[in-house]
C-alpha atoms as a printed R data frame, in Angstrom:
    type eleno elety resid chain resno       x       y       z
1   ATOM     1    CA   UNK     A     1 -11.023   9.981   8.140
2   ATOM     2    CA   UNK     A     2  -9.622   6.377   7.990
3   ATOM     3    CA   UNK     A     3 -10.548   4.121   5.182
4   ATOM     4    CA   UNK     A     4 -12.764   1.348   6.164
5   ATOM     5    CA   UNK     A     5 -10.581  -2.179   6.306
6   ATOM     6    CA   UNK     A     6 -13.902  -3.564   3.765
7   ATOM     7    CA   UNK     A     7 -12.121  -1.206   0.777
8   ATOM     8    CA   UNK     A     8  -9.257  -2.880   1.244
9   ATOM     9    CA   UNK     A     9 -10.707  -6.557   0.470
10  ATOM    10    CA   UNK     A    10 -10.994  -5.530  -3.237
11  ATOM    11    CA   UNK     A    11  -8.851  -6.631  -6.123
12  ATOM    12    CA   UNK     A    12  -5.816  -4.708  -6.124
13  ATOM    13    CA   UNK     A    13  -6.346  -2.708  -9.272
14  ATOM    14    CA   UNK     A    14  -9.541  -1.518  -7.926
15  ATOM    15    CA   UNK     A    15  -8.252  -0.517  -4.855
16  ATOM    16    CA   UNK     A    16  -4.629   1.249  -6.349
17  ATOM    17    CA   UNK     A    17  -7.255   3.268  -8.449
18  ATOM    18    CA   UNK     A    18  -9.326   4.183  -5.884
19  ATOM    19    CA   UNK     A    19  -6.607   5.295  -3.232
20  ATOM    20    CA   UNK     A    20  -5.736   7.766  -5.712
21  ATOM    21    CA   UNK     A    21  -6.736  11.414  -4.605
22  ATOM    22    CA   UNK     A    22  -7.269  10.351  -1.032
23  ATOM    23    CA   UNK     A    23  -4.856  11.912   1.887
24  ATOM    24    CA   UNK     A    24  -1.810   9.862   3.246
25  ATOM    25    CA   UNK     A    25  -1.626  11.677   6.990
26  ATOM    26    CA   UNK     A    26   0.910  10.657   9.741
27  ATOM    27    CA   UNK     A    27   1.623  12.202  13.091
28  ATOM    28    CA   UNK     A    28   5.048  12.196  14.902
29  ATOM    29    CA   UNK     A    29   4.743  13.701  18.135
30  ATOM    30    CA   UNK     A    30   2.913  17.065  17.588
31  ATOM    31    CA   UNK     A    31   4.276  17.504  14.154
32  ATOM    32    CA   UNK     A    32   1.399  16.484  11.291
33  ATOM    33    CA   UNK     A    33   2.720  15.671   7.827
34  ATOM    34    CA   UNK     A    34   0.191  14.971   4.664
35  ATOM    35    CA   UNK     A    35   0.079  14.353   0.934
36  ATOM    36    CA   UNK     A    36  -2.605  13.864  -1.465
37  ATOM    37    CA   UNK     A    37  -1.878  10.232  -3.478
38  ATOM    38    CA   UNK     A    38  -1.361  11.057  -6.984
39  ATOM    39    CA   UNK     A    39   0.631   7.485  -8.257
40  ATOM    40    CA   UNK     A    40   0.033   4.222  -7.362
41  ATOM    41    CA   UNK     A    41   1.198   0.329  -8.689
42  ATOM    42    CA   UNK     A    42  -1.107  -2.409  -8.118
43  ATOM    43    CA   UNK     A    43   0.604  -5.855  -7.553
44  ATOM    44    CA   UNK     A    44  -1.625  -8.595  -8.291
45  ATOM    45    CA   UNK     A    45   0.259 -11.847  -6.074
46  ATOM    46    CA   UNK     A    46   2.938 -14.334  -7.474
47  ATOM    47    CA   UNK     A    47   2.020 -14.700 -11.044
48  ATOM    48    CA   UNK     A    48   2.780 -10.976 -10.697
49  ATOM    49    CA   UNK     A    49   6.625 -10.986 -11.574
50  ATOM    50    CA   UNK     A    50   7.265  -7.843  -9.690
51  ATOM    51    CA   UNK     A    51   5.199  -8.660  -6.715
52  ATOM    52    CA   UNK     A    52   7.120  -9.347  -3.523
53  ATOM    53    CA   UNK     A    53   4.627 -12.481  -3.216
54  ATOM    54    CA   UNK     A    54   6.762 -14.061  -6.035
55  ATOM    55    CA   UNK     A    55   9.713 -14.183  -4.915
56  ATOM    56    CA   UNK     A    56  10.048 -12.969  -0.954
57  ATOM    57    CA   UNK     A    57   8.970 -16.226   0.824
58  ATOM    58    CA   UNK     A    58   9.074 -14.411   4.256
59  ATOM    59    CA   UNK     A    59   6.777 -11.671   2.820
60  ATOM    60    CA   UNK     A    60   4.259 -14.193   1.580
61  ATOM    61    CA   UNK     A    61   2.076 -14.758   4.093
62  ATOM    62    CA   UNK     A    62   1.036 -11.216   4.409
63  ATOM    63    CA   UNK     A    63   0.102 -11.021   1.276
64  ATOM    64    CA   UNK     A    64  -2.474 -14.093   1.574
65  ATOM    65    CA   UNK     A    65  -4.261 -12.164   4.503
66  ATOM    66    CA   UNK     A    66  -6.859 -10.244   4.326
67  ATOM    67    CA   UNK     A    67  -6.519  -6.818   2.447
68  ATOM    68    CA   UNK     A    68  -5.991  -3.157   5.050
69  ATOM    69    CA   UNK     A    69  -2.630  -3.781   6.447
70  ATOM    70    CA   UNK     A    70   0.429  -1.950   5.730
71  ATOM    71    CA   UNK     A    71   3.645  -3.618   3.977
72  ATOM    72    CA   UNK     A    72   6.722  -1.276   4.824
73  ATOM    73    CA   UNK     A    73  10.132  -2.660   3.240
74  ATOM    74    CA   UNK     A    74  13.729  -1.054   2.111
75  ATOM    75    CA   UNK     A    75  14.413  -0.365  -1.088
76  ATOM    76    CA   UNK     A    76  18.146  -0.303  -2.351
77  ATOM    77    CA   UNK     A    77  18.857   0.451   1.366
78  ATOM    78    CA   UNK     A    78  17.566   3.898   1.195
79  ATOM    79    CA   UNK     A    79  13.893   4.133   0.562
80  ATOM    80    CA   UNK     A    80  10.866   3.320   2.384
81  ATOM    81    CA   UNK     A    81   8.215   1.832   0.278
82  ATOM    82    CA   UNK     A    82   4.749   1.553   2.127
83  ATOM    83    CA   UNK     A    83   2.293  -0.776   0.154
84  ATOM    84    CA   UNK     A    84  -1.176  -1.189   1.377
85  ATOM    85    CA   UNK     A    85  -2.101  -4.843   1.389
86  ATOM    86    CA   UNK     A    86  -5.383  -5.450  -1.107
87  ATOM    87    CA   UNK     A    87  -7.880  -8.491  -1.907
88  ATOM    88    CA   UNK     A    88  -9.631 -11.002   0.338
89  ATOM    89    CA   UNK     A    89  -7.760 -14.001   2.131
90  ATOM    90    CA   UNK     A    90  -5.828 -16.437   0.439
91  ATOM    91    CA   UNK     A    91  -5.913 -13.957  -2.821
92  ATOM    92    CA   UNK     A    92  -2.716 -11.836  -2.734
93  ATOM    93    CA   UNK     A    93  -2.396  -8.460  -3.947
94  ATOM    94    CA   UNK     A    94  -0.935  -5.330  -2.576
95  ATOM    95    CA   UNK     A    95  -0.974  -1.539  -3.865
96  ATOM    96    CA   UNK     A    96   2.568   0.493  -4.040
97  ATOM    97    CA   UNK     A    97   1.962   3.843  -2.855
98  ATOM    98    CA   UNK     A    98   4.357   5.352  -5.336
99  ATOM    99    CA   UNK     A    99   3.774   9.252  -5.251
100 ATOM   100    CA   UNK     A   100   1.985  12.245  -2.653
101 ATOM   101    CA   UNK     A   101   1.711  15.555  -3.339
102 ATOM   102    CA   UNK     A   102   2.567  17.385  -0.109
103 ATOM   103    CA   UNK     A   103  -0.224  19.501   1.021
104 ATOM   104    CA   UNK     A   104   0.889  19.534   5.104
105 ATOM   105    CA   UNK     A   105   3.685  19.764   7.215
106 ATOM   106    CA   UNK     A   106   6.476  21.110   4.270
């Protein structure tokens, strides 16, 4: 069952610790893959140093929206990184979905 967008609006830390244990499920086609969350970051806006609202100006206004949407970006040129945007409007945070433990699709 899909999170409500409301447990999104939260402060990042609350919502990073929160995600963890829930189930991370995507279909492609009619092939269904899942994983349990078991590590997450919490990013708490640009007086976070390692927050892509510090230093990504074309990321920034995402992150000053309201928390429930999905931040997808390349890392290194190789990895996906899907961040779940947290907080209320005009207070940016986002949540790294760092780690899933498969339990579908393998």
């Amino acid at each position: 069952m899909p999170l409500p967008r409301r447990f999104y609006r939260r402060p990042a830390r609350a919502v990073a610790r929160d995600l963890l244990g829930c189930v991370l499920a995507s279909r492609r086609g009619s092939t269904i893959t899942a994983g349990r969350i078991v590590e997450t970051e919490a990013y708490l806006g640009p007086e976070d140093a390692a927050s892509h609202a510090a230093f990504r100006p074309g990321s920034r206004a995402l992150f000053y929206g309201e928390g429930g949407f999905a931040y997808i970006y390349l890392n290194y040129g190789i990895h996906c990184c899907l961040n779940a945007i947290a907080g209320r409007a005009g207070r940016p945070g986002c949540v790294l979905i760092r780690a899933l433990e498969p339990t579908l699709g393998l």
